[in-house]
Short mmCIF file of C-alpha atoms in Angstrom, two decimals:
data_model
loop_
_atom_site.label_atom_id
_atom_site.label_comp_id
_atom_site.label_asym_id
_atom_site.label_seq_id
_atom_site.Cartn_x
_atom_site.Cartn_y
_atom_site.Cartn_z
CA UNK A 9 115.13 24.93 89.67
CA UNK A 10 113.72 22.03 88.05
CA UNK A 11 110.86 21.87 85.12
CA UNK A 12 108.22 21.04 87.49
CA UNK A 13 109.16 24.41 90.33
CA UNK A 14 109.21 26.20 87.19
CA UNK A 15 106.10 25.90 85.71
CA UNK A 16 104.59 26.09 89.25
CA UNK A 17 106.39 29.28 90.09
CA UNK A 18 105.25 30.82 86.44
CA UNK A 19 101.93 29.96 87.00
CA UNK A 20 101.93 31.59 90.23
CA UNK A 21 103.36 34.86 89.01
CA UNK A 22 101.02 35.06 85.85
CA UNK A 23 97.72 34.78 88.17
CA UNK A 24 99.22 37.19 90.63
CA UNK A 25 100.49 39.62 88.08
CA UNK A 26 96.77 39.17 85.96
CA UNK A 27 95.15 39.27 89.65
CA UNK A 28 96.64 42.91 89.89
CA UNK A 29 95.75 43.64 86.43
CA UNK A 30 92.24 43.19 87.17
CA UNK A 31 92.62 45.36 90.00
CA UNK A 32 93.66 48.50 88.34
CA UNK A 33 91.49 47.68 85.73
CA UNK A 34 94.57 47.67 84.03
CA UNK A 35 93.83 44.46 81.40
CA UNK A 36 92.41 46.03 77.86
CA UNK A 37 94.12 43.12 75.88
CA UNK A 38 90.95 42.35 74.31
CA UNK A 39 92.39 38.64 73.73
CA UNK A 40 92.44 38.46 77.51
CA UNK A 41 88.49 40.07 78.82
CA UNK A 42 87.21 38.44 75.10
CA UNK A 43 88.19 34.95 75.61
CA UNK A 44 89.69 33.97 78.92
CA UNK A 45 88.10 32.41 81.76
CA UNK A 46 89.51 31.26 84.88
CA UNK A 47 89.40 27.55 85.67
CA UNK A 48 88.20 25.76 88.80
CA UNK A 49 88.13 22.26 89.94
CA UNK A 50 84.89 20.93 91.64
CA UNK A 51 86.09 17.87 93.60
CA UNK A 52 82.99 15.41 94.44
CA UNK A 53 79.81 16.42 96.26
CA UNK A 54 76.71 16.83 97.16
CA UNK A 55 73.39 18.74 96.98
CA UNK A 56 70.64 18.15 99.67
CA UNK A 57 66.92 18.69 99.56
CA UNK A 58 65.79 19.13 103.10
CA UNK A 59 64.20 15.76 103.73
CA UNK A 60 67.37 14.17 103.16
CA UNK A 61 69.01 16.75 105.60
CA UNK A 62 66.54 15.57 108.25
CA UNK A 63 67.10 11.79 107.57
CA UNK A 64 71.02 12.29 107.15
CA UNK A 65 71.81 14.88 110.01
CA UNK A 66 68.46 14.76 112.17
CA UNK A 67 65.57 16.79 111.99
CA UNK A 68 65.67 20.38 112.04
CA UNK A 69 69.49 20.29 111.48
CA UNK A 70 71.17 23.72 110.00
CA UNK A 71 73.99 22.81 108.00
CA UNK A 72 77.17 25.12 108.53
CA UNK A 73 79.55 27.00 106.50
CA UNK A 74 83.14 25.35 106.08
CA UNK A 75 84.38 27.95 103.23
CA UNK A 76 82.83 30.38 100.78
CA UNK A 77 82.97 28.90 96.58
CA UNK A 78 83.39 30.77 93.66
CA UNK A 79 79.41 31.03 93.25
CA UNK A 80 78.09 34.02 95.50
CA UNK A 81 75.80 32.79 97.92
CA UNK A 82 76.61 29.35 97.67
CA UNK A 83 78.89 27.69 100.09
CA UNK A 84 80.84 24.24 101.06
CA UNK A 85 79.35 22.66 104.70
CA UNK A 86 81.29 21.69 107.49
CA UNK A 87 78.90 18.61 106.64
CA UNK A 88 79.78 15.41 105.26
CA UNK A 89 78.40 12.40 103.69
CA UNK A 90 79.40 8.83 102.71
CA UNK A 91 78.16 8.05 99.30
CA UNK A 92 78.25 4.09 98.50
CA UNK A 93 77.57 1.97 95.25
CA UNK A 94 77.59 -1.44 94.36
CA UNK A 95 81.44 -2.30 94.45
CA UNK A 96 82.43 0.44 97.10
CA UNK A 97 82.40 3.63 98.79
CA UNK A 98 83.76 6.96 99.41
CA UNK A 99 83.63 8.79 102.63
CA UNK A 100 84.25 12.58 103.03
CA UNK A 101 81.53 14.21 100.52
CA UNK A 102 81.13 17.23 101.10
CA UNK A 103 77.97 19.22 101.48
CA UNK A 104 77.22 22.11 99.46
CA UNK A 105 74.72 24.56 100.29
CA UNK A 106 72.04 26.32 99.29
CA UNK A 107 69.25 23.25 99.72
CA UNK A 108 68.01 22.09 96.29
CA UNK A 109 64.32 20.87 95.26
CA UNK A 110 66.49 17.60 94.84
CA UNK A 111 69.37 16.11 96.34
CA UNK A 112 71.92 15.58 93.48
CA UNK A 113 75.39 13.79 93.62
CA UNK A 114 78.75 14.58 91.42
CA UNK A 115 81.10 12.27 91.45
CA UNK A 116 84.00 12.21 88.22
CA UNK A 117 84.17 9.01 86.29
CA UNK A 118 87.10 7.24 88.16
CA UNK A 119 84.99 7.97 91.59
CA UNK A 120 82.07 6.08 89.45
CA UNK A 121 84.77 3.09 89.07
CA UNK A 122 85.29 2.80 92.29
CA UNK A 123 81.63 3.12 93.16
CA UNK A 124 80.86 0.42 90.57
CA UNK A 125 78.15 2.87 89.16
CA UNK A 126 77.55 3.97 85.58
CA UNK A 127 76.23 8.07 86.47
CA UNK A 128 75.37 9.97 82.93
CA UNK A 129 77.29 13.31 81.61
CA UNK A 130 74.38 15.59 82.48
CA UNK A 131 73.62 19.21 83.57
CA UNK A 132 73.25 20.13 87.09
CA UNK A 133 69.51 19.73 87.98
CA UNK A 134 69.04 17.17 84.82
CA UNK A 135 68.47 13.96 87.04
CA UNK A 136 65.58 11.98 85.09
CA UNK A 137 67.36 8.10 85.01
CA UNK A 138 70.12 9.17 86.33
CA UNK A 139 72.26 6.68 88.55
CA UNK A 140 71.58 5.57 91.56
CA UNK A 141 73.33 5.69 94.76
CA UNK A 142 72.92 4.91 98.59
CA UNK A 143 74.19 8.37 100.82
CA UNK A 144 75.06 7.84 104.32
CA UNK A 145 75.11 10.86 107.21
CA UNK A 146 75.46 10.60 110.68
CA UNK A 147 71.50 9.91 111.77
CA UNK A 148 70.19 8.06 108.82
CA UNK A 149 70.45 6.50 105.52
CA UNK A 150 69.15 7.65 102.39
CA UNK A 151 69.03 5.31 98.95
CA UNK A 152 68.17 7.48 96.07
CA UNK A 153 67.00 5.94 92.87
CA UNK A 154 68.45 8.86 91.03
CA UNK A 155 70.04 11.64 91.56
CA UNK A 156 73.93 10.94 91.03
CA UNK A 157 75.72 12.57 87.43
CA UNK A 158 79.56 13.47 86.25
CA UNK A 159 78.61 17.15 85.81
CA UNK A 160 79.19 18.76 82.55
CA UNK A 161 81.76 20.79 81.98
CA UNK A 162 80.42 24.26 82.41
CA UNK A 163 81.10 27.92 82.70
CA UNK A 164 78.76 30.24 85.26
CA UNK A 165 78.94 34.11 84.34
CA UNK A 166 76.66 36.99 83.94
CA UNK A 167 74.62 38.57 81.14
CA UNK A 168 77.33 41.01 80.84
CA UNK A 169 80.25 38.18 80.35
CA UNK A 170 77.95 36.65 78.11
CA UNK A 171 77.42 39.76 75.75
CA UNK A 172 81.88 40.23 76.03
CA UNK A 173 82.49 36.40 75.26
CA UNK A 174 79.46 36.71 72.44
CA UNK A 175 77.57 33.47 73.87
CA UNK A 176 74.32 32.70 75.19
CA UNK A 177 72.82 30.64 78.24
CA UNK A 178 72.62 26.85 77.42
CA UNK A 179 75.23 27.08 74.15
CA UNK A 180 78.17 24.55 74.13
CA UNK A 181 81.59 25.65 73.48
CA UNK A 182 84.99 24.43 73.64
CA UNK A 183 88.30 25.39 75.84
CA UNK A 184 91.20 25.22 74.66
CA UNK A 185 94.26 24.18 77.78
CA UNK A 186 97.75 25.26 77.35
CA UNK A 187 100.54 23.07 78.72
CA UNK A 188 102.51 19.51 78.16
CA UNK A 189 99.05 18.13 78.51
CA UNK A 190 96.75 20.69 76.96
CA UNK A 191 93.99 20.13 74.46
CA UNK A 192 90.36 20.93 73.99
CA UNK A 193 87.62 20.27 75.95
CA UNK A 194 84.45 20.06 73.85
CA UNK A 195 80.57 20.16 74.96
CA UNK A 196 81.39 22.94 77.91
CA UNK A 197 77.89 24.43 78.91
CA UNK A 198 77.64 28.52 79.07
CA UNK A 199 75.63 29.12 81.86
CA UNK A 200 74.10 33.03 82.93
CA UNK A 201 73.08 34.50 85.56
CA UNK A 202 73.05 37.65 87.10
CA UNK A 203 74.11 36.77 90.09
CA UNK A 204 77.12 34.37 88.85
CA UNK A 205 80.50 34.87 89.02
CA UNK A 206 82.69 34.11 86.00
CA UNK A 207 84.14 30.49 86.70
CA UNK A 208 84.43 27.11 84.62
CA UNK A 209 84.30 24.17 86.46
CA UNK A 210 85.74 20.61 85.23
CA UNK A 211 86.00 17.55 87.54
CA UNK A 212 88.87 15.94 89.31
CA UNK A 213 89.20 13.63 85.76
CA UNK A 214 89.63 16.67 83.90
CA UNK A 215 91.81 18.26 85.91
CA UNK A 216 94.13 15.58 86.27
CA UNK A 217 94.32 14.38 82.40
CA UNK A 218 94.55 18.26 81.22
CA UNK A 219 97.43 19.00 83.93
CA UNK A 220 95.35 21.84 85.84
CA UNK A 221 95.61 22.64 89.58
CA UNK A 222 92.66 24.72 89.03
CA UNK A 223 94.27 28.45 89.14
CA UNK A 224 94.70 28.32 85.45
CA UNK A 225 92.61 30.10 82.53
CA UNK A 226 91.43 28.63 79.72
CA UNK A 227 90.21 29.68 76.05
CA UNK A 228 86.75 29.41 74.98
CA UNK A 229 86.43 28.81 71.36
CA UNK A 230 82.50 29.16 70.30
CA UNK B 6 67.50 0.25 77.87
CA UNK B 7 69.14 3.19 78.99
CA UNK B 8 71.62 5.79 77.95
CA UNK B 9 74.41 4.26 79.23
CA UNK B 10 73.71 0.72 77.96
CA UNK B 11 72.87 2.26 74.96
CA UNK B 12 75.69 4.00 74.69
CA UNK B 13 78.33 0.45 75.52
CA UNK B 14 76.18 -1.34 72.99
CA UNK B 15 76.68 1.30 70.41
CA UNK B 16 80.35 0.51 70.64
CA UNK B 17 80.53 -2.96 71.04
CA UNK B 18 78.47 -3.03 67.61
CA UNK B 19 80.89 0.04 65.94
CA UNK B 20 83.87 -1.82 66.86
CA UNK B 21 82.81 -5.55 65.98
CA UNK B 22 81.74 -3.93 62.84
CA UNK B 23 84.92 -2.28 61.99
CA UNK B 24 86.89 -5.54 62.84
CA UNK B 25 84.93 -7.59 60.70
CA UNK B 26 85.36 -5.23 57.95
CA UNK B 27 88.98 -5.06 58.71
CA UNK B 28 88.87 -8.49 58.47
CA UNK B 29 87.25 -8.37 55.00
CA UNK B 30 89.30 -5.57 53.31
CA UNK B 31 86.29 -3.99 52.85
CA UNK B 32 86.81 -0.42 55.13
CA UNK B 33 87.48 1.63 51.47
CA UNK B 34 86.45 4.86 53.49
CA UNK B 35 89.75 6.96 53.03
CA UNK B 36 88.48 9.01 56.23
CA UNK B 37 88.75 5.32 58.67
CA UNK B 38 92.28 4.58 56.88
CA UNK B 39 94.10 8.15 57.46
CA UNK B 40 92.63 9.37 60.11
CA UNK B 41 91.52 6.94 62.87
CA UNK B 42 93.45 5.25 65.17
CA UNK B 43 92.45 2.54 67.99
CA UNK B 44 92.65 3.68 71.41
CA UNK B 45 94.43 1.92 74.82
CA UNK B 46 94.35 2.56 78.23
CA UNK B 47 97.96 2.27 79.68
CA UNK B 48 97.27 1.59 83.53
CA UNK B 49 100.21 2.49 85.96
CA UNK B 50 103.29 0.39 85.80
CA UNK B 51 106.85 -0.27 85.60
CA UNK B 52 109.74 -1.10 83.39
CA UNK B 53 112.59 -2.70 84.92
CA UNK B 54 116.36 -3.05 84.35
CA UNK B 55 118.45 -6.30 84.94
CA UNK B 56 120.04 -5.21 88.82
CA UNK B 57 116.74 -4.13 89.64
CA UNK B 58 114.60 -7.42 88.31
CA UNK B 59 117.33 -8.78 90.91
CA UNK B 60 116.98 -6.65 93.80
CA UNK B 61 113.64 -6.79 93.78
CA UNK B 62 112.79 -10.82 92.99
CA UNK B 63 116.42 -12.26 93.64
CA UNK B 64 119.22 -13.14 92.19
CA UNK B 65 118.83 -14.45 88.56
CA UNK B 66 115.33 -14.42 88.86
CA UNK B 67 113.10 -14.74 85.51
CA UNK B 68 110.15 -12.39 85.01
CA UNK B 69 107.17 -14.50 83.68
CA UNK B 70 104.33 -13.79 81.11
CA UNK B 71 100.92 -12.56 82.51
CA UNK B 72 99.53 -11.88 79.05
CA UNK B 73 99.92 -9.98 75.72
CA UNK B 74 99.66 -6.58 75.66
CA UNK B 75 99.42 -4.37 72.20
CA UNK B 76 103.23 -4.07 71.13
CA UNK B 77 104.54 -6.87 69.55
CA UNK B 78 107.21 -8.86 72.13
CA UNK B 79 105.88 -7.11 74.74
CA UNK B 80 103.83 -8.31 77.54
CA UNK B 81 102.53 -7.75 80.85
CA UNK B 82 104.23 -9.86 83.49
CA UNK B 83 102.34 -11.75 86.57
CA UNK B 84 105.07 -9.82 88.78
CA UNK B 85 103.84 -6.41 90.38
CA UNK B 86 105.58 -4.17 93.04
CA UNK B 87 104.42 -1.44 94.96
CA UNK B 88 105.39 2.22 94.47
CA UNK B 89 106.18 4.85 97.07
CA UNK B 90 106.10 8.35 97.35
CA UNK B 91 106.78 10.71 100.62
CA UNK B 92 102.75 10.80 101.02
CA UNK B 93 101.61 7.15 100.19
CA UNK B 94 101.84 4.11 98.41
CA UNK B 95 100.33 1.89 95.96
CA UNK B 96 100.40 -1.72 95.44
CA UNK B 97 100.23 -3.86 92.69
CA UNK B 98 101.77 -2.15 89.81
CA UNK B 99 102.43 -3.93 86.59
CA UNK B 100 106.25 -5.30 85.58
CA UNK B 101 106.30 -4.98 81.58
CA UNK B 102 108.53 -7.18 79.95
CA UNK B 103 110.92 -6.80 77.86
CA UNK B 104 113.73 -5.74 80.82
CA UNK B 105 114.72 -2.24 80.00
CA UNK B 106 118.47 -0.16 80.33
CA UNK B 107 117.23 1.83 83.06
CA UNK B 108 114.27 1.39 85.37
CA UNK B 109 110.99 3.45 84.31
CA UNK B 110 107.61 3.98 86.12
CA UNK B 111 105.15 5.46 84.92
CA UNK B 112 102.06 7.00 86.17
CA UNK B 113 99.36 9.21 86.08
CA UNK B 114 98.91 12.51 87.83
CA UNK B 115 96.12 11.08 89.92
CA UNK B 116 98.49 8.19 90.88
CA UNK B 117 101.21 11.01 91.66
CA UNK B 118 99.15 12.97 93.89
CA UNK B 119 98.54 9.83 96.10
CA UNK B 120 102.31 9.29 96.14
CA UNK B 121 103.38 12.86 97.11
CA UNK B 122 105.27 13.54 93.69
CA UNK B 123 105.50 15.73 90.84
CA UNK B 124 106.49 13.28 87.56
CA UNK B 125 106.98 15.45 84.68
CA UNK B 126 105.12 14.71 81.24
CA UNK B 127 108.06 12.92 78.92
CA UNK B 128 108.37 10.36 76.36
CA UNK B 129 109.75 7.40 77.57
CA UNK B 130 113.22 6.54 78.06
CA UNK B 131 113.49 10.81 78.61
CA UNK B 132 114.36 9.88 82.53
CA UNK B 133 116.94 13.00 83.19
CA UNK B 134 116.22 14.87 86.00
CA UNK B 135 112.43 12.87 86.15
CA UNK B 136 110.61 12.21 89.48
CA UNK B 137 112.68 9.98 92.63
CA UNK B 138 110.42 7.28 94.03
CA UNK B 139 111.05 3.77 95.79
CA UNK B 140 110.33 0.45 94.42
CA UNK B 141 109.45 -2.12 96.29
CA UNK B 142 109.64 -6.21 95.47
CA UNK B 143 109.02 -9.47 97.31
CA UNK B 144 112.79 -9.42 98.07
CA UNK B 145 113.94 -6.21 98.04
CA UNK B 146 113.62 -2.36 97.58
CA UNK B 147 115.07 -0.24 95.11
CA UNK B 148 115.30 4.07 95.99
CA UNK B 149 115.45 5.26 92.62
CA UNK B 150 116.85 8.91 92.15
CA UNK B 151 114.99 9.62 88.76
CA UNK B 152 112.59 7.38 86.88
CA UNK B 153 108.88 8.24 87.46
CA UNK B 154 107.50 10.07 84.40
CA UNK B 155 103.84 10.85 83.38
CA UNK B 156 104.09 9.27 80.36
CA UNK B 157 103.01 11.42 77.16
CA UNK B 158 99.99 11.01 75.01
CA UNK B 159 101.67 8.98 72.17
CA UNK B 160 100.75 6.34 68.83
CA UNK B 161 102.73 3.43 68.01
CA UNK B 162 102.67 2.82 64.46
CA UNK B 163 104.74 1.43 61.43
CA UNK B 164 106.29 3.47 58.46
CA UNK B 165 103.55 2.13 56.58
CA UNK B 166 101.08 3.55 58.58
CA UNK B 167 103.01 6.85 59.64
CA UNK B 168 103.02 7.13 55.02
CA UNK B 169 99.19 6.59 55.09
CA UNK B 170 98.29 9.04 58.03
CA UNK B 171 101.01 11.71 56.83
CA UNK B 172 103.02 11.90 59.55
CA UNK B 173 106.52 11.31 61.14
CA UNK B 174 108.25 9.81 63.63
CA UNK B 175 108.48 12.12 66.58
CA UNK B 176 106.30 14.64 65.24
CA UNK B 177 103.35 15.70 67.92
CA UNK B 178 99.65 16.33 66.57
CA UNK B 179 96.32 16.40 67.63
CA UNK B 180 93.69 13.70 68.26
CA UNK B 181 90.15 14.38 68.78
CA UNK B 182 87.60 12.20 70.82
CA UNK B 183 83.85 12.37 70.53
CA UNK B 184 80.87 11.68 72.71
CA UNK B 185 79.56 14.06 75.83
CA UNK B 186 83.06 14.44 77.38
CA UNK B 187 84.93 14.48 74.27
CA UNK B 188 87.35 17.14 72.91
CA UNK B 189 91.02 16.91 71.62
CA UNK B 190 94.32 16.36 72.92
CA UNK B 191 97.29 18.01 72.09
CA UNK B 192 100.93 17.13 71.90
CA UNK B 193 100.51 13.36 71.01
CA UNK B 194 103.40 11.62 69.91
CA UNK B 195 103.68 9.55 66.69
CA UNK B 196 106.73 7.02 67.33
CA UNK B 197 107.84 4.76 64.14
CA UNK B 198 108.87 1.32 64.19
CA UNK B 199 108.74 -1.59 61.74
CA UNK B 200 107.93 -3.78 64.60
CA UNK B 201 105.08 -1.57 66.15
CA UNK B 202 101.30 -2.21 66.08
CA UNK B 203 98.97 0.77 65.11
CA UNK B 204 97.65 1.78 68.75
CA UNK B 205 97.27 5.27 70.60
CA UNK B 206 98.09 5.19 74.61
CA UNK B 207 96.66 6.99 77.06
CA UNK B 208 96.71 7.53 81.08
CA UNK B 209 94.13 6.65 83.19
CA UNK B 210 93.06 10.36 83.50
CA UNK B 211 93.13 10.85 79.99
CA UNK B 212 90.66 8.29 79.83
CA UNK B 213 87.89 9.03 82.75
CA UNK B 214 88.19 12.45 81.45
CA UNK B 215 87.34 12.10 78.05
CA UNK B 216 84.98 9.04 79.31
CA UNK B 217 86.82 6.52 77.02
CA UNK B 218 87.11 2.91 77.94
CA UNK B 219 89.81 1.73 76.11
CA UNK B 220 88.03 0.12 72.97
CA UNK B 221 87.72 3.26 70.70
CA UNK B 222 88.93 4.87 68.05
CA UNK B 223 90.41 8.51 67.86
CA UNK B 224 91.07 11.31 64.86
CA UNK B 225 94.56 12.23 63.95
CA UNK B 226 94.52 15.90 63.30
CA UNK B 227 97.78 16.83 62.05
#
C-alpha cells in the first residue's frame, strides 16, 4: 500500500469511525466537540436574484434540485451558467438555490486568472465594487457590474456551536490543517444561525494548496 | 482607485522600497533581516536527465536558455513538453536547466487532478515510489515509472543566511503570510547551499490560496 492509499484509507476510517461516534453520542473528548469542525469545499457558483432567473432561463422558470448541501434548506440546481470575463470563460456554474436579493458569483482566485478578473476577498452578500462579470444561461445574457467575490473563508453553525467553540457571529479566527501540507488559515469568518449546520467552507485554492478533499476537520484557534 | 489597485500599488511601493533600501544598506530593522524572506511562485515543470533530453529532442540535442530564474546557474529553458496522466494532459511545461540524474516533474495538486494522479508531497530528488506519468517531446515520449512529486513548501538560502535566521539545513518551520487570505504554512523546508539565493518557493495553489502573486515577502517562524 503506498503513502498516498494510505493516507486516503486513514482518512476514510477516522471520519467513519468519528461519524459513528457522533451517532452514539459517544465523542466527550472535549478537544474534539470544543474545537473541531468539519471541512467542506465550495467549488464555483452562483446565486440568482429572480430577474436574472427570468433573463437567464426564461420567464417564470423554477429552478430544480440537483443535490441537497450542507446548509439546510439550501440546495445545488440542476441549472447551469457560463460565467465569462475579459480573457476567458468557464462553463458549468452551478446554480445554488434559495434566490437572493442579488445575484452573487464565487469563483477562487485561479478561476479569476483565467477569467482575467480581479474579484475582492469579501463576505457573502458584501458586493459594493465588487468585480464584474458577464453570466450566460440558456435564454439570455446578463452583464453584472458587480456582484462576483472569492468568498471568505467561513464557518456556518448555530448559537449553540457558537457558545461550545466560545465565538461569536462576525469574529475571525484561524484553522489550523494537519497533513504534509497543513498550516493555518487566518481571517476565517464565524457565522450563526439557528438554522445552520456546523460546516467551514474554503475554495477550490484552499483546498488544493492545504491538501484537503473536503472530508477532513480542522482546528479553530480564536 | 479601488481595493484591488490599491492593494497591487501598496506592494509595488513596499517592495521598490525595500529594494532600494537593500540597495542602500540601510534596512537596520533586525525584524526584515531574521525573519522575512522573498517569495516565488514555482509554476509546473520538469527536470530532465541526459537519455531523456535525448528521447525527447534527439540525439545530442542541447537544451537552450529561455531566461534566468532565482537559483544561481539555473534557468528556465525555451523547451517545454507536455505531461500526461490516465485522465488528461497538459501542454507546455517548463524544461529547467541544469540536466538532472533522474527525470523530475513537478506539479501542483490542481495540475494532478487534471492528469488523473496522486503525486505525493516530497523534497526534490525524494523520487522513490513517487507518482508514474508520461512525458512527451517534439521527438519522442518518455513513460516514466516514478518521478512526479508535489514539490514541498521549501527556502533556498546560504549558511550565511540560514546563521542570521537561526535555522538549519533540512530543518522544516513555519512561514506566515498576511493580507485577507493570509495564514501560515507548515512544514517548509530550509535547504543550505553556498551557491543558493535567499528565496521561498511555492506551488501555484499555495499561491491563489493565500492570494500571493509572487513578489512578496513571508515570516519565518521557527
Amino acid at each position: 500500500m503506498n503513502e498516498v492509499n494510505r493516507n486516503v484509507l486513514l482518512e476514510e476510517i477516522t471520519k467513519a469511525v468519528f461519524e459513528e461516534l457522533q451517532k452514539q453520542q459517544l465523542i466527550t473528548i472535549n478537544d474534539w466537540k470544543n474545537k473541531y469542525v468539519p471541512i467542506s469545499v465550495s467549488a464555483r457558483h452562483i446565486h440568482l436574484e429572480q430577474e436574472h432567473v427570468d433573463i437567464l432561463f426564461g420567464k417564470g422558470y423554477q429552478l430544480t434540485k440537483y443535490r441537497d448541501i450542507s446548509q439546510p434548506g439550501q440546495y445545488a440546481c440542476n441549472e447551469t451558467v457560463t460565467i465569462k470575463g475579459p480573457r476567458g470563460m468557464i462553463e458549468n456554474v452551478r446554480v445554488l438555490y434559495p434566490i437572493r436579493k442579488q445575484t452573487q458569483v464565487e469563483v477562487a482566485e485561479s478561476d479569476a486568472r483565467r477569467l482575467g478578473i480581479h474579484p475582492p476577498v469579501r463576505e457573502s452578500g458584501d458586493l459594493k465594487g465588487s468585480a464584474p462579470i458577464t453570466v450566460i444561461g440558456p435564454k439570455g445574457v446578463v452583464n453584472l457590474e458587480e456582484g462576483c467575490i472569492i468568498a471568505d473563508r467561513h464557518i456556518h453553525m448555530t448559537p449553540e456551536d457558537a457558545k461550545r467553540f466560545g465565538v461569536k457571529n462576525g469574529q475571525k479566527v484561524s484553522v489550523e490543517i494537519s497533513g504534509p501540507k497543513g498550516g493555518i488559515m487566518h481571517n476565517v469568518t464565524i457565522r450563526v444561525k439557528d438554522t445552520y449546520a456546523l460546516d467551514m467552507h474554503i475554495d477550490v485554492d484552499d483546498a488544493n494548496a492545504f491538501g484537503l478533499k473536503g472530508n477532513e476537520f480542522g482546528k479553530i484557534i480564536p
